[in-house]
């Protein structure tokens, strides 16, 4: 691109407003769930933290990308630099998550689905973001579509993982807690 002109980001505004709002809302909801879960005595936080924190990080990444793509006057080079930093940071964080999952196997042994949704898919997303950032000065259109796809996939990964955590926690509660959580049964007449 000659002269580093501004990118046509206005066309993406609604997309990123919706995605950013969703990511922000889901981040807040995750904090509420964490607060509710923390009241239970049966929670093993060291193992659960390996799954909750990355979920919040993915939601916050989507929120950050949405904010980044709504910055006025963004050029292909500035966007590329920002995406490179975000992608590199995400790849580093994802590698840390893989190490954390591996080290916590004594508390919980991850199954294939855990590795896919908590390690491999996020790592691929952040790698794609890094590559999109590198391509930005020469292929702005590809960068914009790749960034949108990565943002949407990270949001879906976060939703999947948050749901997985909620289901896991519900299944792990002691039977007495599960029974007390059930609505009272009406007695037959």
PDB file of C-alpha atoms in Angstrom:
ATOM      1  CA  UNK A   1       0.000   0.000   0.000  1.00  0.00           C
ATOM      2  CA  UNK A   2       1.372   3.367  -0.981  1.00  0.00           C
ATOM      3  CA  UNK A   3       1.464   6.154   1.585  1.00  0.00           C
ATOM      4  CA  UNK A   4      -0.038   3.943   4.305  1.00  0.00           C
ATOM      5  CA  UNK A   5      -3.659   5.143   3.932  1.00  0.00           C
ATOM      6  CA  UNK A   6      -6.342   4.453   6.523  1.00  0.00           C
ATOM      7  CA  UNK A   7      -8.116   1.135   6.293  1.00  0.00           C
ATOM      8  CA  UNK A   8     -11.814   0.864   5.370  1.00  0.00           C
ATOM      9  CA  UNK A   9     -12.751  -0.142   8.920  1.00  0.00           C
ATOM     10  CA  UNK A  10     -16.115   1.633   8.937  1.00  0.00           C
ATOM     11  CA  UNK A  11     -17.609  -1.394   7.191  1.00  0.00           C
ATOM     12  CA  UNK A  12     -16.526  -3.549  10.141  1.00  0.00           C
ATOM     13  CA  UNK A  13     -17.847  -1.303  12.918  1.00  0.00           C
ATOM     14  CA  UNK A  14     -21.116  -3.155  13.583  1.00  0.00           C
ATOM     15  CA  UNK A  15     -19.370  -6.518  13.523  1.00  0.00           C
ATOM     16  CA  UNK A  16     -16.827  -5.463  16.132  1.00  0.00           C
ATOM     17  CA  UNK A  17     -19.360  -3.590  18.271  1.00  0.00           C
ATOM     18  CA  UNK A  18     -21.426  -6.796  18.468  1.00  0.00           C
ATOM     19  CA  UNK A  19     -18.379  -8.996  19.055  1.00  0.00           C
ATOM     20  CA  UNK A  20     -16.809  -6.658  21.609  1.00  0.00           C
ATOM     21  CA  UNK A  21     -20.079  -6.244  23.509  1.00  0.00           C
ATOM     22  CA  UNK A  22     -20.568 -10.004  23.565  1.00  0.00           C
ATOM     23  CA  UNK A  23     -17.019 -10.601  24.786  1.00  0.00           C
ATOM     24  CA  UNK A  24     -17.360  -7.941  27.482  1.00  0.00           C
ATOM     25  CA  UNK A  25     -20.694  -9.327  28.671  1.00  0.00           C
ATOM     26  CA  UNK A  26     -19.424 -12.904  28.701  1.00  0.00           C
ATOM     27  CA  UNK A  27     -16.320 -11.835  30.645  1.00  0.00           C
ATOM     28  CA  UNK A  28     -18.549 -10.271  33.296  1.00  0.00           C
ATOM     29  CA  UNK A  29     -20.786 -13.334  33.376  1.00  0.00           C
ATOM     30  CA  UNK A  30     -17.722 -15.560  33.826  1.00  0.00           C
ATOM     31  CA  UNK A  31     -16.734 -13.481  36.870  1.00  0.00           C
ATOM     32  CA  UNK A  32     -20.223 -13.982  38.318  1.00  0.00           C
ATOM     33  CA  UNK A  33     -19.941 -17.746  37.791  1.00  0.00           C
ATOM     34  CA  UNK A  34     -16.500 -17.747  39.445  1.00  0.00           C
ATOM     35  CA  UNK A  35     -17.956 -15.903  42.446  1.00  0.00           C
ATOM     36  CA  UNK A  36     -20.801 -18.422  42.736  1.00  0.00           C
ATOM     37  CA  UNK A  37     -18.450 -21.378  42.336  1.00  0.00           C
ATOM     38  CA  UNK A  38     -16.065 -20.024  44.961  1.00  0.00           C
ATOM     39  CA  UNK A  39     -18.766 -20.454  47.608  1.00  0.00           C
ATOM     40  CA  UNK A  40     -18.677 -24.223  47.152  1.00  0.00           C
ATOM     41  CA  UNK A  41     -16.247 -26.044  49.410  1.00  0.00           C
ATOM     42  CA  UNK A  42     -15.564 -28.832  46.915  1.00  0.00           C
ATOM     43  CA  UNK A  43     -13.778 -26.720  44.301  1.00  0.00           C
ATOM     44  CA  UNK A  44     -10.153 -27.558  43.511  1.00  0.00           C
ATOM     45  CA  UNK A  45      -9.026 -24.105  42.400  1.00  0.00           C
ATOM     46  CA  UNK A  46      -5.521 -25.023  41.270  1.00  0.00           C
ATOM     47  CA  UNK A  47      -6.864 -27.387  38.600  1.00  0.00           C
ATOM     48  CA  UNK A  48      -9.888 -25.274  37.691  1.00  0.00           C
ATOM     49  CA  UNK A  49      -7.770 -22.125  37.295  1.00  0.00           C
ATOM     50  CA  UNK A  50      -6.010 -23.792  34.346  1.00  0.00           C
ATOM     51  CA  UNK A  51      -9.346 -23.665  32.511  1.00  0.00           C
ATOM     52  CA  UNK A  52     -11.102 -20.535  33.804  1.00  0.00           C
ATOM     53  CA  UNK A  53      -8.282 -18.026  33.310  1.00  0.00           C
ATOM     54  CA  UNK A  54      -7.663 -18.874  29.624  1.00  0.00           C
ATOM     55  CA  UNK A  55     -11.404 -18.557  28.973  1.00  0.00           C
ATOM     56  CA  UNK A  56     -11.400 -15.034  30.417  1.00  0.00           C
ATOM     57  CA  UNK A  57      -8.227 -14.230  28.450  1.00  0.00           C
ATOM     58  CA  UNK A  58      -9.884 -15.313  25.178  1.00  0.00           C
ATOM     59  CA  UNK A  59     -12.937 -13.148  25.891  1.00  0.00           C
ATOM     60  CA  UNK A  60     -10.654 -10.213  26.732  1.00  0.00           C
ATOM     61  CA  UNK A  61      -8.639 -10.811  23.543  1.00  0.00           C
ATOM     62  CA  UNK A  62     -11.828 -10.500  21.488  1.00  0.00           C
ATOM     63  CA  UNK A  63     -12.739  -7.343  23.387  1.00  0.00           C
ATOM     64  CA  UNK A  64      -9.250  -5.931  22.763  1.00  0.00           C
ATOM     65  CA  UNK A  65      -9.335  -6.780  19.057  1.00  0.00           C
ATOM     66  CA  UNK A  66     -12.770  -5.166  18.750  1.00  0.00           C
ATOM     67  CA  UNK A  67     -11.457  -2.008  20.399  1.00  0.00           C
ATOM     68  CA  UNK A  68      -8.334  -2.058  18.233  1.00  0.00           C
ATOM     69  CA  UNK A  69     -10.335  -2.255  15.029  1.00  0.00           C
ATOM     70  CA  UNK A  70     -12.453   0.708  16.087  1.00  0.00           C
ATOM     71  CA  UNK A  71      -9.487   3.037  16.581  1.00  0.00           C
ATOM     72  CA  UNK A  72      -9.886   5.967  14.153  1.00  0.00           C
ATOM     73  CA  UNK A  73      -7.155   6.463  11.566  1.00  0.00           C
ATOM     74  CA  UNK A  74      -5.789   2.937  11.840  1.00  0.00           C
ATOM     75  CA  UNK A  75      -3.398   2.211   8.972  1.00  0.00           C
ATOM     76  CA  UNK A  76      -2.398  -1.168   7.588  1.00  0.00           C
ATOM     77  CA  UNK A  77       1.032  -0.845   9.209  1.00  0.00           C
ATOM     78  CA  UNK A  78      -0.288   0.209  12.614  1.00  0.00           C
ATOM     79  CA  UNK A  79      -2.922  -2.515  12.544  1.00  0.00           C
ATOM     80  CA  UNK A  80      -0.283  -5.045  11.505  1.00  0.00           C
ATOM     81  CA  UNK A  81       1.964  -4.049  14.390  1.00  0.00           C
ATOM     82  CA  UNK A  82      -0.903  -4.263  16.905  1.00  0.00           C
ATOM     83  CA  UNK A  83      -2.031  -7.651  15.580  1.00  0.00           C
ATOM     84  CA  UNK A  84       1.539  -8.937  15.667  1.00  0.00           C
ATOM     85  CA  UNK A  85       1.875  -7.939  19.325  1.00  0.00           C
ATOM     86  CA  UNK A  86      -1.543  -9.445  20.176  1.00  0.00           C
ATOM     87  CA  UNK A  87      -0.789 -12.627  18.220  1.00  0.00           C
ATOM     88  CA  UNK A  88       2.663 -13.072  19.745  1.00  0.00           C
ATOM     89  CA  UNK A  89       1.303 -12.442  23.241  1.00  0.00           C
ATOM     90  CA  UNK A  90      -1.524 -14.915  22.609  1.00  0.00           C
ATOM     91  CA  UNK A  91       0.833 -17.595  21.310  1.00  0.00           C
ATOM     92  CA  UNK A  92       3.028 -17.147  24.377  1.00  0.00           C
ATOM     93  CA  UNK A  93       0.007 -17.338  26.665  1.00  0.00           C
ATOM     94  CA  UNK A  94      -1.301 -20.434  24.859  1.00  0.00           C
ATOM     95  CA  UNK A  95       2.039 -22.179  25.292  1.00  0.00           C
ATOM     96  CA  UNK A  96       1.866 -21.312  28.984  1.00  0.00           C
ATOM     97  CA  UNK A  97      -1.641 -22.818  29.106  1.00  0.00           C
ATOM     98  CA  UNK A  98      -0.363 -26.050  27.530  1.00  0.00           C
ATOM     99  CA  UNK A  99       2.393 -26.241  30.156  1.00  0.00           C
ATOM    100  CA  UNK A 100      -0.134 -25.525  32.939  1.00  0.00           C
ATOM    101  CA  UNK A 101      -2.523 -28.228  31.686  1.00  0.00           C
ATOM    102  CA  UNK A 102       0.342 -30.697  31.477  1.00  0.00           C
ATOM    103  CA  UNK A 103       1.614 -29.898  34.981  1.00  0.00           C
ATOM    104  CA  UNK A 104      -1.852 -30.193  36.560  1.00  0.00           C
ATOM    105  CA  UNK A 105      -2.485 -33.719  35.267  1.00  0.00           C
ATOM    106  CA  UNK A 106      -2.333 -35.046  38.831  1.00  0.00           C
ATOM    107  CA  UNK A 107      -5.423 -32.939  39.668  1.00  0.00           C
ATOM    108  CA  UNK A 108      -7.271 -33.544  36.414  1.00  0.00           C
ATOM    109  CA  UNK A 109      -6.171 -35.485  33.358  1.00  0.00           C
ATOM    110  CA  UNK A 110      -7.204 -33.541  30.243  1.00  0.00           C
ATOM    111  CA  UNK A 111      -9.044 -35.545  27.600  1.00  0.00           C
ATOM    112  CA  UNK A 112      -8.670 -34.947  23.843  1.00  0.00           C
ATOM    113  CA  UNK A 113     -11.492 -32.368  23.845  1.00  0.00           C
ATOM    114  CA  UNK A 114      -9.701 -30.388  26.581  1.00  0.00           C
ATOM    115  CA  UNK A 115      -6.494 -30.295  24.546  1.00  0.00           C
ATOM    116  CA  UNK A 116      -8.345 -29.252  21.392  1.00  0.00           C
ATOM    117  CA  UNK A 117     -10.468 -26.460  22.922  1.00  0.00           C
ATOM    118  CA  UNK A 118      -8.040 -25.199  25.576  1.00  0.00           C
ATOM    119  CA  UNK A 119      -4.688 -25.610  23.859  1.00  0.00           C
ATOM    120  CA  UNK A 120      -4.623 -26.262  20.114  1.00  0.00           C
ATOM    121  CA  UNK A 121      -7.498 -24.101  18.812  1.00  0.00           C
ATOM    122  CA  UNK A 122      -6.489 -20.994  20.798  1.00  0.00           C
ATOM    123  CA  UNK A 123      -2.856 -21.439  19.746  1.00  0.00           C
ATOM    124  CA  UNK A 124      -3.909 -21.688  16.082  1.00  0.00           C
ATOM    125  CA  UNK A 125      -6.081 -18.574  16.472  1.00  0.00           C
ATOM    126  CA  UNK A 126      -3.243 -16.522  17.911  1.00  0.00           C
ATOM    127  CA  UNK A 127      -0.833 -17.836  15.250  1.00  0.00           C
ATOM    128  CA  UNK A 128      -3.326 -16.783  12.560  1.00  0.00           C
ATOM    129  CA  UNK A 129      -3.551 -13.349  14.193  1.00  0.00           C
ATOM    130  CA  UNK A 130       0.249 -13.073  14.158  1.00  0.00           C
ATOM    131  CA  UNK A 131       0.399 -14.057  10.479  1.00  0.00           C
ATOM    132  CA  UNK A 132      -2.451 -11.658   9.620  1.00  0.00           C
ATOM    133  CA  UNK A 133      -0.510  -8.870  11.299  1.00  0.00           C
ATOM    134  CA  UNK A 134       2.565  -9.667   9.217  1.00  0.00           C
ATOM    135  CA  UNK A 135       0.489  -9.601   6.030  1.00  0.00           C
ATOM    136  CA  UNK A 136      -1.387  -6.384   6.870  1.00  0.00           C
ATOM    137  CA  UNK A 137       0.794  -3.887   4.951  1.00  0.00           C
ATOM    138  CA  UNK A 138       0.455  -5.898   1.733  1.00  0.00           C
ATOM    139  CA  UNK A 139      -2.901  -7.683   2.046  1.00  0.00           C
ATOM    140  CA  UNK A 140      -5.201  -5.529   4.183  1.00  0.00           C
ATOM    141  CA  UNK A 141      -8.352  -7.301   3.008  1.00  0.00           C
ATOM    142  CA  UNK A 142      -7.030 -10.751   3.974  1.00  0.00           C
ATOM    143  CA  UNK A 143      -5.916  -9.315   7.307  1.00  0.00           C
ATOM    144  CA  UNK A 144      -9.362  -7.886   8.060  1.00  0.00           C
ATOM    145  CA  UNK A 145     -11.183 -11.120   7.209  1.00  0.00           C
ATOM    146  CA  UNK A 146      -8.660 -13.276   9.084  1.00  0.00           C
ATOM    147  CA  UNK A 147      -8.905 -11.037  12.148  1.00  0.00           C
ATOM    148  CA  UNK A 148     -12.704 -11.266  12.042  1.00  0.00           C
ATOM    149  CA  UNK A 149     -12.584 -15.066  11.768  1.00  0.00           C
ATOM    150  CA  UNK A 150     -10.055 -15.326  14.613  1.00  0.00           C
ATOM    151  CA  UNK A 151     -12.155 -13.018  16.813  1.00  0.00           C
ATOM    152  CA  UNK A 152     -15.305 -15.009  16.198  1.00  0.00           C
ATOM    153  CA  UNK A 153     -13.534 -18.325  16.787  1.00  0.00           C
ATOM    154  CA  UNK A 154     -11.969 -17.064  20.041  1.00  0.00           C
ATOM    155  CA  UNK A 155     -15.433 -15.993  21.199  1.00  0.00           C
ATOM    156  CA  UNK A 156     -16.830 -19.456  20.372  1.00  0.00           C
ATOM    157  CA  UNK A 157     -13.870 -21.117  22.121  1.00  0.00           C
ATOM    158  CA  UNK A 158     -14.553 -19.025  25.214  1.00  0.00           C
ATOM    159  CA  UNK A 159     -18.260 -19.884  25.150  1.00  0.00           C
ATOM    160  CA  UNK A 160     -17.515 -23.598  24.702  1.00  0.00           C
ATOM    161  CA  UNK A 161     -14.951 -23.612  27.499  1.00  0.00           C
ATOM    162  CA  UNK A 162     -17.165 -21.630  29.885  1.00  0.00           C
ATOM    163  CA  UNK A 163     -19.992 -24.095  29.266  1.00  0.00           C
ATOM    164  CA  UNK A 164     -17.622 -27.027  29.745  1.00  0.00           C
ATOM    165  CA  UNK A 165     -16.459 -25.580  33.088  1.00  0.00           C
ATOM    166  CA  UNK A 166     -20.059 -25.049  34.247  1.00  0.00           C
ATOM    167  CA  UNK A 167     -21.039 -28.612  33.325  1.00  0.00           C
ATOM    168  CA  UNK A 168     -17.910 -30.029  34.949  1.00  0.00           C
ATOM    169  CA  UNK A 169     -18.522 -28.093  38.149  1.00  0.00           C
ATOM    170  CA  UNK A 170     -22.138 -29.204  38.325  1.00  0.00           C
ATOM    171  CA  UNK A 171     -21.134 -32.846  37.852  1.00  0.00           C
ATOM    172  CA  UNK A 172     -18.342 -32.572  40.451  1.00  0.00           C
ATOM    173  CA  UNK A 173     -20.500 -31.217  43.281  1.00  0.00           C
ATOM    174  CA  UNK A 174     -21.017 -33.591  46.179  1.00  0.00           C
ATOM    175  CA  UNK A 175     -24.376 -35.424  46.045  1.00  0.00           C
ATOM    176  CA  UNK A 176     -25.689 -33.460  49.063  1.00  0.00           C
ATOM    177  CA  UNK A 177     -25.103 -30.156  47.260  1.00  0.00           C
ATOM    178  CA  UNK A 178     -26.735 -31.476  44.078  1.00  0.00           C
ATOM    179  CA  UNK A 179     -29.785 -32.622  46.044  1.00  0.00           C
ATOM    180  CA  UNK A 180     -30.131 -29.274  47.839  1.00  0.00           C
ATOM    181  CA  UNK A 181     -29.976 -27.447  44.493  1.00  0.00           C
ATOM    182  CA  UNK A 182     -32.957 -29.357  43.089  1.00  0.00           C
ATOM    183  CA  UNK A 183     -36.328 -27.610  43.227  1.00  0.00           C
ATOM    184  CA  UNK A 184     -38.668 -29.055  45.863  1.00  0.00           C
ATOM    185  CA  UNK A 185     -40.922 -31.799  44.584  1.00  0.00           C
ATOM    186  CA  UNK A 186     -44.633 -31.403  45.094  1.00  0.00           C
ATOM    187  CA  UNK A 187     -46.022 -34.186  47.220  1.00  0.00           C
ATOM    188  CA  UNK A 188     -48.648 -36.341  45.560  1.00  0.00           C
ATOM    189  CA  UNK A 189     -52.227 -35.636  46.718  1.00  0.00           C
TER     190      UNK A 189
END
